Short mmCIF file of C-alpha atoms and ligand atoms in Angstrom, two decimals:
data_model
loop_
_atom_site.label_atom_id
_atom_site.label_comp_id
_atom_site.label_asym_id
_atom_site.label_seq_id
_atom_site.Cartn_x
_atom_site.Cartn_y
_atom_site.Cartn_z
CA UNK A 1 235.31 -27.03 58.17
CA UNK A 2 236.97 -27.04 54.78
CA UNK A 3 235.23 -27.85 51.53
CA UNK A 4 235.38 -31.64 51.29
CA UNK A 5 235.51 -31.71 47.52
CA UNK A 6 238.04 -29.07 46.56
CA UNK A 7 241.62 -28.20 47.32
CA UNK A 8 244.11 -30.62 48.78
CA UNK A 9 242.48 -33.88 49.83
CA UNK A 10 242.49 -35.15 53.41
CA UNK A 11 245.48 -37.44 52.79
CA UNK A 12 247.60 -34.52 51.59
CA UNK A 13 246.38 -32.22 54.38
CA UNK A 14 247.20 -34.82 57.03
CA UNK A 15 250.64 -35.41 55.52
CA UNK A 16 251.36 -31.67 55.42
CA UNK A 17 250.41 -31.29 59.09
CA UNK A 18 252.59 -34.27 60.00
CA UNK A 19 255.53 -32.91 58.01
CA UNK A 20 255.10 -29.78 60.13
CA UNK A 21 255.28 -31.90 63.29
CA UNK A 22 251.56 -31.80 64.06
CA UNK A 23 249.12 -34.70 64.58
CA UNK A 24 245.69 -33.51 63.44
CA UNK A 25 242.46 -35.54 63.46
CA UNK A 26 239.23 -34.94 61.62
CA UNK A 27 236.11 -34.47 63.71
CA UNK A 28 232.61 -34.64 62.24
CA UNK A 29 230.55 -31.47 62.67
CA UNK A 30 227.36 -33.52 62.51
CA UNK A 31 227.89 -36.64 64.66
CA UNK A 32 230.86 -35.19 66.60
CA UNK A 33 232.85 -38.41 66.22
CA UNK A 34 236.49 -38.43 65.20
CA UNK A 35 237.71 -40.08 62.02
CA UNK A 36 241.02 -41.81 61.34
CA UNK A 37 242.46 -42.46 58.77
CA UNK A 38 241.62 -39.14 57.04
CA UNK A 39 238.57 -39.25 54.81
CA UNK A 40 236.33 -37.14 52.57
CA UNK A 41 233.16 -38.37 54.28
CA UNK A 42 232.62 -39.23 57.94
CA UNK A 43 232.81 -43.03 58.18
CA UNK A 44 230.32 -42.96 61.06
CA UNK A 45 227.50 -40.93 59.47
CA UNK A 46 228.48 -40.03 55.88
CA UNK A 47 228.68 -36.30 56.49
CA UNK A 48 231.18 -34.28 54.40
CA UNK A 49 231.52 -31.78 57.26
CA UNK A 50 234.82 -32.80 58.78
CA UNK A 51 236.98 -30.32 60.67
CA UNK A 52 240.66 -30.74 61.52
CA UNK A 53 241.42 -30.62 65.24
CA UNK A 54 244.67 -31.10 67.15
CA UNK A 55 244.78 -34.62 68.56
CA UNK A 56 244.93 -35.09 72.32
CA UNK A 57 248.00 -37.27 71.73
CA UNK A 58 246.76 -39.73 74.36
CA UNK A 59 246.04 -43.38 73.67
CA UNK A 60 245.91 -46.93 74.99
CA UNK A 61 247.53 -50.01 73.47
CA UNK A 62 244.76 -52.21 72.05
CA UNK A 63 247.05 -54.96 70.78
CA UNK A 64 250.74 -55.48 70.22
CA UNK A 65 253.15 -57.83 68.50
CA UNK A 66 256.88 -58.24 68.10
CA UNK A 67 257.96 -58.63 64.50
CA UNK A 68 260.95 -60.93 64.71
CA UNK A 69 263.83 -59.85 62.53
CA UNK A 70 267.45 -60.92 62.34
CA UNK A 71 269.85 -58.67 64.27
CA UNK A 72 271.85 -57.96 61.12
CA UNK A 73 268.65 -56.66 59.49
CA UNK A 74 267.90 -54.35 62.39
CA UNK A 75 266.51 -56.70 65.03
CA UNK A 76 263.04 -57.20 66.46
CA UNK A 77 260.56 -54.34 66.41
CA UNK A 78 257.16 -53.50 67.78
CA UNK A 79 253.91 -53.04 65.88
CA UNK A 80 250.93 -51.96 67.94
CA UNK A 81 247.33 -50.91 67.51
CA UNK A 82 246.60 -47.85 69.63
CA UNK A 83 243.15 -46.62 70.56
CA UNK A 84 243.28 -42.82 70.59
CA UNK A 85 241.42 -41.11 73.42
CA UNK A 86 239.20 -39.50 70.74
CA UNK A 87 238.03 -42.97 69.66
CA UNK A 88 239.75 -44.01 66.44
CA UNK A 89 242.30 -46.82 66.34
CA UNK A 90 245.56 -46.63 64.43
CA UNK A 91 248.53 -48.81 63.70
CA UNK A 92 251.77 -47.50 65.16
CA UNK A 93 254.76 -48.48 67.24
CA UNK A 94 255.59 -47.94 70.88
CA UNK A 95 259.12 -46.67 71.39
CA UNK A 96 261.04 -46.08 74.60
CA UNK A 97 261.05 -49.71 75.76
CA UNK A 98 261.86 -53.14 74.34
CA UNK A 99 259.38 -54.41 71.72
CA UNK A 100 258.22 -57.29 73.94
CA UNK A 101 257.68 -54.97 76.91
CA UNK A 102 254.78 -53.22 75.18
CA UNK A 103 251.60 -54.43 76.89
CA UNK A 104 247.94 -54.35 75.95
CA UNK A 105 246.20 -51.72 78.06
CA UNK A 106 249.31 -49.57 78.45
CA UNK A 107 248.71 -45.81 78.37
CA UNK A 108 250.76 -44.13 75.69
CA UNK A 109 251.19 -40.68 74.18
CA UNK A 110 252.15 -39.48 70.73
CA UNK A 111 255.68 -38.60 69.78
CA UNK A 112 256.51 -37.40 66.28
CA UNK A 113 259.98 -38.54 65.31
CA UNK A 114 262.26 -38.28 62.31
CA UNK A 115 262.44 -41.81 61.00
CA UNK A 116 265.52 -42.46 58.86
CA UNK A 117 264.50 -42.89 55.25
CA UNK A 118 260.89 -41.97 55.97
CA UNK A 119 260.57 -38.46 57.35
CA UNK A 120 258.18 -37.57 60.16
CA UNK A 121 256.63 -40.62 61.78
CA UNK A 122 253.93 -40.77 64.41
CA UNK A 123 254.88 -43.19 67.18
CA UNK A 124 253.93 -43.57 70.82
CA UNK A 125 255.79 -43.55 74.13
CA UNK A 126 254.64 -44.98 77.45
CA UNK A 127 252.86 -42.29 79.48
CA UNK A 128 254.37 -43.61 82.73
CA UNK A 129 258.13 -43.40 82.98
CA UNK A 130 258.64 -42.84 79.26
CA UNK A 131 261.34 -40.60 77.86
CA UNK A 132 260.84 -37.25 76.19
CA UNK B 1 212.00 -62.56 46.16
CA UNK B 2 214.23 -63.42 49.09
CA UNK B 3 217.63 -64.94 49.81
CA UNK B 4 216.13 -68.26 50.90
CA UNK B 5 214.83 -68.73 47.33
CA UNK B 6 218.38 -69.83 46.44
CA UNK B 7 218.35 -72.70 48.96
CA UNK B 8 219.02 -75.99 47.20
CA UNK B 9 218.67 -74.50 43.69
CA UNK B 10 222.33 -74.96 42.74
CA UNK B 11 224.24 -78.23 42.65
CA UNK B 12 227.95 -78.93 42.56
CA UNK B 13 228.34 -81.83 40.12
CA UNK B 14 232.10 -81.87 39.59
CA UNK B 15 235.21 -81.10 41.60
CA UNK B 16 238.87 -81.32 40.69
CA UNK B 17 242.27 -80.67 42.21
CA UNK B 18 245.56 -79.90 40.50
CA UNK B 19 249.20 -79.56 41.42
CA UNK B 20 248.96 -81.26 44.83
CA UNK B 21 251.06 -81.77 46.85
CA UNK B 22 253.55 -79.87 44.65
CA UNK B 23 254.07 -79.09 40.98
CA UNK B 24 257.60 -77.90 40.22
CA UNK B 25 258.14 -76.32 36.80
CA UNK B 26 254.44 -75.93 36.21
CA UNK B 27 252.82 -72.50 35.89
CA UNK B 28 249.81 -71.26 37.83
CA UNK B 29 247.67 -71.49 34.71
CA UNK B 30 248.83 -75.05 34.05
CA UNK B 31 247.98 -76.08 37.61
CA UNK B 32 244.58 -74.39 37.43
CA UNK B 33 243.88 -76.10 34.12
CA UNK B 34 244.63 -79.53 35.56
CA UNK B 35 242.03 -78.84 38.27
CA UNK B 36 239.51 -77.65 35.65
CA UNK B 37 240.03 -80.78 33.57
CA UNK B 38 239.60 -83.02 36.63
CA UNK B 39 236.39 -81.20 37.65
CA UNK B 40 234.87 -81.43 34.18
CA UNK B 41 235.82 -85.11 33.91
CA UNK B 42 234.25 -85.67 37.33
CA UNK B 43 231.06 -84.05 36.01
CA UNK B 44 231.14 -85.85 32.67
CA UNK B 45 231.26 -82.52 30.84
CA UNK B 46 233.51 -80.88 28.27
CA UNK B 47 235.13 -77.45 28.26
CA UNK B 48 232.69 -76.44 25.54
CA UNK B 49 229.82 -76.90 28.02
CA UNK B 50 231.16 -74.18 30.33
CA UNK B 51 229.37 -70.86 29.78
CA UNK B 52 229.88 -69.19 33.16
CA UNK B 53 233.30 -68.46 34.65
CA UNK B 54 234.00 -67.47 38.26
CA UNK B 55 237.66 -67.12 39.09
CA UNK B 56 240.36 -65.14 40.83
CA UNK B 57 244.12 -64.97 40.75
CA UNK B 58 247.22 -64.05 42.71
CA UNK B 59 249.02 -63.02 39.54
CA UNK B 60 246.62 -62.00 36.75
CA UNK B 61 245.04 -58.55 36.60
CA UNK B 62 242.08 -59.77 34.51
CA UNK B 63 241.86 -63.42 35.52
CA UNK B 64 238.61 -64.26 33.72
CA UNK B 65 240.06 -63.08 30.41
CA UNK B 66 243.32 -64.98 30.91
CA UNK B 67 241.57 -68.15 32.06
CA UNK B 68 238.91 -68.18 29.33
CA UNK B 69 241.47 -67.52 26.62
CA UNK B 70 243.77 -70.26 27.88
CA UNK B 71 240.92 -72.77 28.10
CA UNK B 72 239.47 -71.72 24.76
CA UNK B 73 236.02 -70.97 26.16
CA UNK B 74 233.65 -68.05 25.56
CA UNK B 75 231.71 -67.42 28.78
CA UNK B 76 228.34 -65.65 28.69
CA UNK B 77 229.03 -64.32 32.15
CA UNK B 78 232.18 -64.01 34.24
CA UNK B 79 232.75 -62.74 37.73
CA UNK B 80 236.08 -62.14 39.43
CA UNK B 81 234.99 -60.48 42.65
CA UNK B 82 238.22 -60.16 44.61
CA UNK B 83 237.82 -60.27 48.36
CA UNK B 84 240.94 -62.31 49.07
CA UNK B 85 241.09 -66.03 49.79
CA UNK B 86 237.37 -66.25 50.52
CA UNK B 87 236.56 -65.14 46.97
CA UNK B 88 235.87 -68.65 45.68
CA UNK B 89 233.37 -69.46 48.41
CA UNK B 90 231.91 -66.07 47.60
CA UNK B 91 231.66 -67.01 43.92
CA UNK B 92 228.91 -69.46 44.89
CA UNK B 93 226.55 -66.49 45.10
CA UNK B 94 226.99 -64.94 41.62
CA UNK B 95 227.25 -68.45 40.15
CA UNK B 96 223.97 -69.49 41.79
CA UNK B 97 222.28 -66.29 40.65
CA UNK B 98 223.58 -66.58 37.09
CA UNK B 99 222.41 -70.19 36.88
CA UNK B 100 219.04 -69.38 38.40
CA UNK B 101 218.36 -66.53 35.98
CA UNK B 102 219.46 -68.60 33.01
CA UNK B 103 222.45 -66.37 32.30
CA UNK B 104 224.50 -69.55 32.07
CA UNK B 105 223.93 -73.29 32.29
CA UNK B 106 227.28 -74.61 33.49
CA UNK B 107 229.28 -72.50 35.94
CA UNK B 108 232.97 -73.09 36.59
CA UNK B 109 234.72 -71.85 39.74
CA UNK B 110 238.49 -72.21 39.56
CA UNK B 111 241.86 -71.14 40.96
CA UNK B 112 245.47 -72.25 40.63
CA UNK B 113 248.85 -71.07 41.79
CA UNK B 114 252.45 -72.26 41.70
CA UNK B 115 253.65 -70.15 44.60
CA UNK B 116 255.12 -73.07 46.54
CA UNK B 117 257.56 -74.06 43.83
CA UNK B 118 257.63 -70.78 41.94
CA UNK B 119 258.28 -68.27 44.69
CA UNK B 120 258.75 -70.22 47.92
CA UNK B 121 256.83 -67.56 49.81
CA UNK B 122 253.42 -65.99 49.75
CA UNK B 123 252.77 -64.00 46.61
CA UNK B 124 250.09 -61.40 46.94
CA UNK B 125 248.83 -58.54 44.80
CA UNK B 126 247.79 -56.81 48.02
CA UNK B 127 248.86 -53.16 47.99
CA UNK B 128 250.46 -51.53 51.07
CA UNK B 129 247.99 -49.62 53.23
CA UNK B 130 249.01 -45.95 53.48
CA UNK B 131 248.49 -45.57 57.21
CA UNK B 132 249.91 -48.96 58.22
CA UNK B 133 252.88 -49.34 55.86
CA UNK B 134 255.18 -46.84 57.68
CA UNK B 135 255.29 -49.24 60.65
CA UNK B 136 256.41 -52.11 58.41
CA UNK B 137 253.86 -54.78 59.32
CA UNK B 138 254.55 -58.10 57.61
CA UNK B 139 251.66 -58.95 55.34
CA UNK B 140 249.57 -60.71 56.44
CA UNK B 141 251.01 -62.27 59.60
CA UNK B 142 251.39 -59.11 61.70
CA UNK B 143 247.65 -58.50 61.46
CA UNK B 144 246.76 -62.02 62.53
CA UNK B 145 249.32 -61.85 65.36
CA UNK B 146 247.62 -58.68 66.65
CA UNK B 147 244.28 -60.53 66.62
CA UNK B 148 245.76 -63.55 68.40
CA UNK B 149 247.42 -61.36 71.04
CA UNK B 150 244.16 -59.58 71.71
CA UNK B 151 242.21 -62.85 71.97
CA UNK B 152 244.76 -64.20 74.45
CA UNK B 153 244.60 -61.00 76.50
CA UNK B 154 240.83 -60.81 76.55
CA UNK B 155 239.89 -64.47 76.99
CA UNK B 156 242.94 -66.22 78.40
CA UNK B 157 243.48 -68.19 75.21
CA UNK B 158 246.88 -69.89 75.41
CA UNK B 159 249.63 -70.57 72.91
CA UNK B 160 248.96 -74.25 73.64
CA UNK B 161 245.43 -73.78 72.30
CA UNK B 162 246.79 -72.36 69.05
CA UNK B 163 249.19 -75.30 68.90
CA UNK B 164 246.24 -77.72 69.29
CA UNK B 165 244.81 -76.32 66.06
CA UNK B 166 248.06 -76.99 64.20
CA UNK B 167 248.36 -80.52 65.57
CA UNK B 168 244.72 -81.38 64.75
CA UNK B 169 245.22 -80.15 61.18
CA UNK B 170 248.34 -82.28 60.86
CA UNK B 171 246.56 -85.37 62.13
CA UNK B 172 243.88 -84.91 59.47
CA UNK B 173 246.56 -84.32 56.83
CA UNK B 174 248.17 -87.61 57.75
CA UNK B 175 244.97 -89.27 56.51
CA UNK B 176 245.08 -87.36 53.21
CA UNK B 177 247.53 -88.66 50.58
CA UNK B 178 247.46 -85.31 48.72
CA UNK B 179 248.38 -83.23 51.78
CA UNK B 180 251.73 -81.42 51.63
CA UNK B 181 252.76 -81.75 55.31
CA UNK B 182 252.24 -85.23 56.75
CA UNK B 183 255.12 -85.73 59.20
CA UNK B 184 254.25 -86.33 62.85
CA UNK B 185 253.72 -83.09 64.75
CA UNK B 186 253.41 -82.64 68.51
CA UNK B 187 252.20 -79.76 70.66
CA UNK B 188 255.76 -79.45 71.97
CA UNK B 189 257.14 -79.04 68.45
CA UNK B 190 254.65 -76.26 67.68
CA UNK B 191 255.42 -74.52 70.97
CA UNK B 192 259.15 -74.73 70.23
CA UNK B 193 258.77 -73.51 66.66
CA UNK B 194 260.54 -70.29 65.66
CA UNK B 195 258.56 -67.20 66.64
CA UNK B 196 257.65 -65.00 63.65
CA UNK B 197 255.23 -62.38 64.98
CA UNK B 198 254.38 -62.93 68.64
CA UNK B 199 252.38 -64.96 69.55
CA UNK B 200 252.42 -66.71 66.16
CA UNK B 201 255.27 -69.08 65.38
CA UNK B 202 256.19 -70.62 62.06
CA UNK B 203 253.95 -73.62 62.73
CA UNK B 204 250.99 -71.33 63.47
CA UNK B 205 251.15 -70.21 59.83
CA UNK B 206 249.61 -71.85 56.81
CA UNK B 207 251.80 -73.49 54.21
CA UNK B 208 252.88 -71.89 50.99
CA UNK B 209 252.31 -74.59 48.36
CA UNK B 210 251.30 -75.12 44.78
CA UNK B 211 247.75 -76.14 44.06
CA UNK B 212 244.61 -75.63 42.07
CA UNK B 213 240.95 -76.30 42.63
CA UNK B 214 237.87 -76.25 40.40
CA UNK B 215 234.14 -76.85 40.79
CA UNK B 216 231.36 -77.30 38.24
CA UNK B 217 227.88 -76.09 39.13
CA UNK B 218 224.50 -76.50 37.45
CA UNK B 219 220.85 -75.85 38.28
CA UNK B 220 219.60 -78.52 40.69
CA UNK B 221 216.78 -79.59 38.35
CA UNK B 222 219.36 -81.34 36.14
CA UNK B 223 221.76 -82.38 38.90
CA UNK B 224 220.73 -86.03 38.84
CA UNK B 225 221.86 -86.34 35.19
CA UNK B 226 225.53 -86.31 36.23
CA UNK B 227 227.73 -89.27 37.21
CA UNK B 228 228.46 -88.28 40.82
CA UNK B 229 226.00 -87.64 43.66
CA UNK B 230 225.17 -83.91 43.57
CA UNK B 231 226.02 -81.66 46.48
CA UNK B 232 223.57 -78.81 46.96
CA UNK B 233 224.21 -75.22 48.00
CA UNK B 234 221.82 -74.73 50.92
CA UNK B 235 222.95 -71.31 52.04
CA UNK B 236 225.74 -68.82 51.40
CA UNK B 237 226.34 -65.39 52.90
CA UNK B 238 229.10 -62.82 52.73
CA UNK B 239 230.13 -60.06 55.09
CA UNK B 240 233.07 -57.70 55.28
CA UNK B 241 233.69 -54.98 57.80
CA UNK B 242 237.23 -53.77 57.09
CA UNK B 243 240.23 -54.00 54.76
CA UNK B 244 243.22 -53.37 57.05
CA UNK B 245 243.58 -54.67 60.58
CA UNK B 246 243.65 -51.19 62.15
CA UNK B 247 240.10 -50.68 60.86
CA UNK B 248 238.72 -53.94 62.31
CA UNK B 249 236.20 -52.90 64.96
CA UNK B 250 236.97 -55.69 67.46
CA UNK B 251 239.93 -57.98 66.75
CA UNK B 252 238.23 -60.85 68.58
CA UNK B 253 235.04 -60.79 66.47
CA UNK B 254 235.14 -61.32 62.71
CA UNK B 255 232.40 -60.66 60.20
CA UNK B 256 231.79 -64.43 60.31
CA UNK B 257 229.53 -63.48 63.21
CA UNK B 258 227.29 -61.93 60.52
CA UNK B 259 227.91 -64.22 57.51
CA UNK B 260 227.39 -67.36 59.60
CA UNK B 261 223.92 -66.57 60.94
CA UNK B 262 222.77 -65.34 57.50
CA UNK B 263 224.02 -68.51 55.82
CA UNK B 264 222.39 -70.69 58.48
CA UNK B 265 219.15 -68.74 58.06
CA UNK B 266 219.17 -69.28 54.29
CA UNK B 267 219.79 -72.99 54.81
CA UNK B 268 217.30 -73.33 57.67
CA UNK B 269 220.02 -74.96 59.73
CA UNK B 270 221.96 -74.41 62.95
CA UNK B 271 225.54 -75.27 64.01
CA UNK B 272 224.33 -78.45 65.74
CA UNK B 273 223.18 -79.78 62.34
CA UNK B 274 226.65 -79.61 60.78
CA UNK B 275 228.55 -82.89 60.30
CA UNK B 276 231.80 -81.59 58.86
CA UNK B 277 233.41 -78.15 59.11
CA UNK B 278 235.96 -76.62 56.73
CA UNK B 279 237.39 -73.31 58.03
CA UNK B 280 239.96 -71.10 56.32
CA UNK B 281 242.93 -71.62 58.65
CA UNK B 282 245.50 -69.16 57.32
CA UNK B 283 246.78 -69.05 60.89
CA UNK B 284 245.88 -71.12 63.95
CA UNK B 285 243.92 -68.24 65.52
CA UNK B 286 241.51 -68.34 62.55
CA UNK B 287 240.08 -71.71 63.49
CA UNK B 288 239.41 -70.55 67.04
CA UNK B 289 237.83 -67.26 65.93
CA UNK B 290 235.57 -68.92 63.35
CA UNK B 291 234.40 -71.73 65.67
CA UNK B 292 233.26 -68.96 68.01
CA UNK B 293 231.84 -66.56 65.44
CA UNK B 294 229.94 -69.32 63.59
CA UNK B 295 228.30 -70.48 66.81
CA UNK B 296 230.04 -73.81 67.49
CA UNK B 297 231.03 -72.39 70.88
CA UNK B 298 230.61 -69.13 72.77
CA UNK B 299 232.87 -66.13 72.20
CA UNK B 300 236.08 -66.59 74.12
CA UNK B 301 235.67 -70.35 74.50
CA UNK B 302 237.38 -71.35 71.24
CA UNK B 303 240.62 -72.16 73.00
CA UNK B 304 238.95 -74.61 75.36
CA UNK B 305 236.85 -75.98 72.48
CA UNK B 306 239.90 -77.18 70.52
CA UNK B 307 241.81 -78.63 73.49
CA UNK B 308 242.63 -82.32 73.92
CA UNK B 309 242.21 -83.19 70.26
CA UNK B 310 238.53 -82.24 70.10
CA UNK B 311 238.77 -81.11 66.45
CA UNK B 312 241.30 -83.79 65.43
CA UNK B 313 240.31 -87.15 63.89
CA UNK B 314 238.17 -89.03 66.43
CA UNK B 315 237.30 -85.76 68.23
CA UNK B 316 233.95 -84.11 68.93
CA UNK B 317 233.75 -82.08 65.73
CA UNK B 318 235.43 -82.86 62.39
CA UNK B 319 237.23 -79.62 61.43
CA UNK B 320 239.47 -79.14 58.38
CA UNK B 321 239.39 -82.77 57.37
CA UNK B 322 241.85 -82.41 54.48
CA UNK B 323 244.51 -80.97 56.79
CA UNK B 324 243.55 -77.36 56.06
CA UNK B 325 245.76 -74.54 54.93
CA UNK B 326 248.05 -75.41 57.83
CA UNK B 327 248.93 -78.91 56.63
CA UNK B 328 247.20 -79.78 53.33
CA UNK B 329 247.85 -76.88 50.96
CA UNK B 330 247.77 -73.11 50.74
CA UNK B 331 248.61 -71.81 47.29
CA UNK B 332 248.05 -68.15 48.20
CA UNK B 333 244.26 -68.36 48.24
CA UNK B 334 242.55 -71.42 49.69
CA UNK B 335 238.83 -70.93 49.07
CA UNK B 336 238.27 -73.62 46.43
CA UNK B 337 239.83 -76.29 48.65
CA UNK B 338 237.27 -75.69 51.42
CA UNK B 339 234.46 -76.44 48.98
CA UNK B 340 236.14 -79.39 47.30
CA UNK B 341 236.90 -81.15 50.59
CA UNK B 342 233.31 -80.61 51.71
CA UNK B 343 231.99 -82.11 48.45
CA UNK B 344 234.25 -85.13 48.78
CA UNK B 345 233.09 -85.67 52.37
CA UNK B 346 229.41 -85.35 51.45
CA UNK B 347 229.85 -87.81 48.58
CA UNK B 348 231.61 -90.28 50.88
CA UNK B 349 234.76 -90.12 48.73
CA UNK B 350 237.22 -88.98 51.40
CA UNK B 351 238.94 -92.32 52.02
CA UNK B 352 240.79 -92.69 55.32
CA UNK B 353 239.66 -89.27 56.49
CA UNK B 354 235.95 -89.84 55.68
CA UNK B 355 233.61 -88.53 58.36
CA UNK B 356 230.78 -91.00 59.09
CA UNK B 357 227.27 -89.98 58.06
CA UNK B 358 228.32 -86.65 56.61
CA UNK B 359 225.20 -85.00 55.17
CA UNK B 360 225.78 -81.32 55.93
CA UNK B 361 229.06 -79.43 55.60
CA UNK B 362 229.96 -75.87 56.51
CA UNK B 363 232.66 -74.11 54.50
CA UNK B 364 233.96 -70.83 55.77
CA UNK B 365 236.20 -68.60 53.68
CA UNK B 366 238.36 -65.79 55.01
CA UNK B 367 240.07 -63.09 52.99
CA UNK B 368 242.52 -60.28 53.59
CA UNK B 369 243.39 -59.88 57.26
CA UNK B 370 240.27 -61.40 58.84
CA UNK B 371 238.55 -58.98 56.48
CA UNK B 372 236.09 -60.75 54.18
CA UNK B 373 234.06 -63.65 55.52
CA UNK B 374 231.89 -66.01 53.48
CA UNK B 375 229.97 -68.92 54.95
CA UNK B 376 228.46 -71.68 52.83
CA UNK B 377 226.34 -74.63 53.88
CA UNK B 378 226.36 -77.60 51.55
CA UNK B 379 224.27 -80.73 51.77
CA UNK B 380 223.66 -84.04 50.08
CA UNK B 381 220.29 -85.02 48.55
CA UNK B 382 218.87 -85.95 51.98
CA UNK B 383 219.02 -82.29 53.03
CA UNK B 384 216.82 -80.81 50.30
ZN1 ZN C 401 229.76 -38.11 61.36
#
């Protein structure tokens, strides 16, 4: 556990881990639940005792949509909500298959990519038959 | 002291619209001011009588200051609680409290925007969410599409059911001379409409129009002194559980499941008592979610509930009788229009779209991305 009220805040710590290619989640020392997005206090019980842990990198697609976009602007892309195996839900994208092939209930795992113009980005790949 | 003490203590004695169906070359403030003037005229009051101001804006950082200055009024109390499009239904609560405690005598709720003519697309002061923005969701449709996709997956809701909502709204709008979209619309046309964010097509989305709305409220003890039949606030309740869609606990259950029962409890009413229903239909899925969450049907049965024209004119339940955000107007935030249509229905002023024997109306405001939910029950004098 780090001191919740001094030093770099949880947003900056998360971003630094991600820039280093690591997906870290906060876990509450008191209620043992995981928290995402990063916070100063546990959003389940209010405790300031949150400890960074490596994420399992496993998740399940909770919902998915295809954002329609003109081909000349880059074409259609996926936006998904993924339930992490630790509990929290996050917005992300499932790569490695066509945007409309992403299905609710699909098992996925984290992949940290270099997104042009953005830096490190946390996306997901299908667990079955996905690429690297 | 308890919430039910507010039942029936506040009366809406004036309503006004502005800028409908469109108002080219008119500013948001000008459109809002037209609505304010119409509402005060409706109430037989002057601007100088207004001493409480409850407003919100898609463009002004300090909307109460801008509005009061423009109108030349000096409010004793103002509130600009910003919870998205539901804000104006939410303003019923601070307005009722301020009136009840004598902090003001005449409360004005108002909103106006020119974003149909002025921008041609939704203008929002909503800031990007740090942990969603990298994935480039389109605000707000991607969030609603994710909710619709989940509802379809979990309950077998069909795109045809969403289309039914759009067609019902259009059929009501065809009875409303102020509605923006009044052309014939079929289920087939909605189904064939350009997909924007699966499963939501262009015709599953609300309009982007100009428009303003205003309401004048007083303590009920003096409500009979005004020219029009008063409409009483019987119950209002607010709930919000998240800001961004990734933080919504269950995308098939909105906080209307909490605001609805609390509003009904304050009013001493149940869904079966409601004669006319005004739901914030930013997207077609909203209507289905709110019918379920407010108790008009069971969770998961909203799709079946709206089928075969059941919420259209002549159907089982009169829903969004002005044409809603889908076909009447949606100038960025729609909350005032829910209340104004309900008042017109309860007064019997709704012309061709008038619902017979309308005594009790439910207005339900939504804000953000299914985020804030405010339910209000309004009634005529027979309901006190
Ligand atoms: Zn905790």
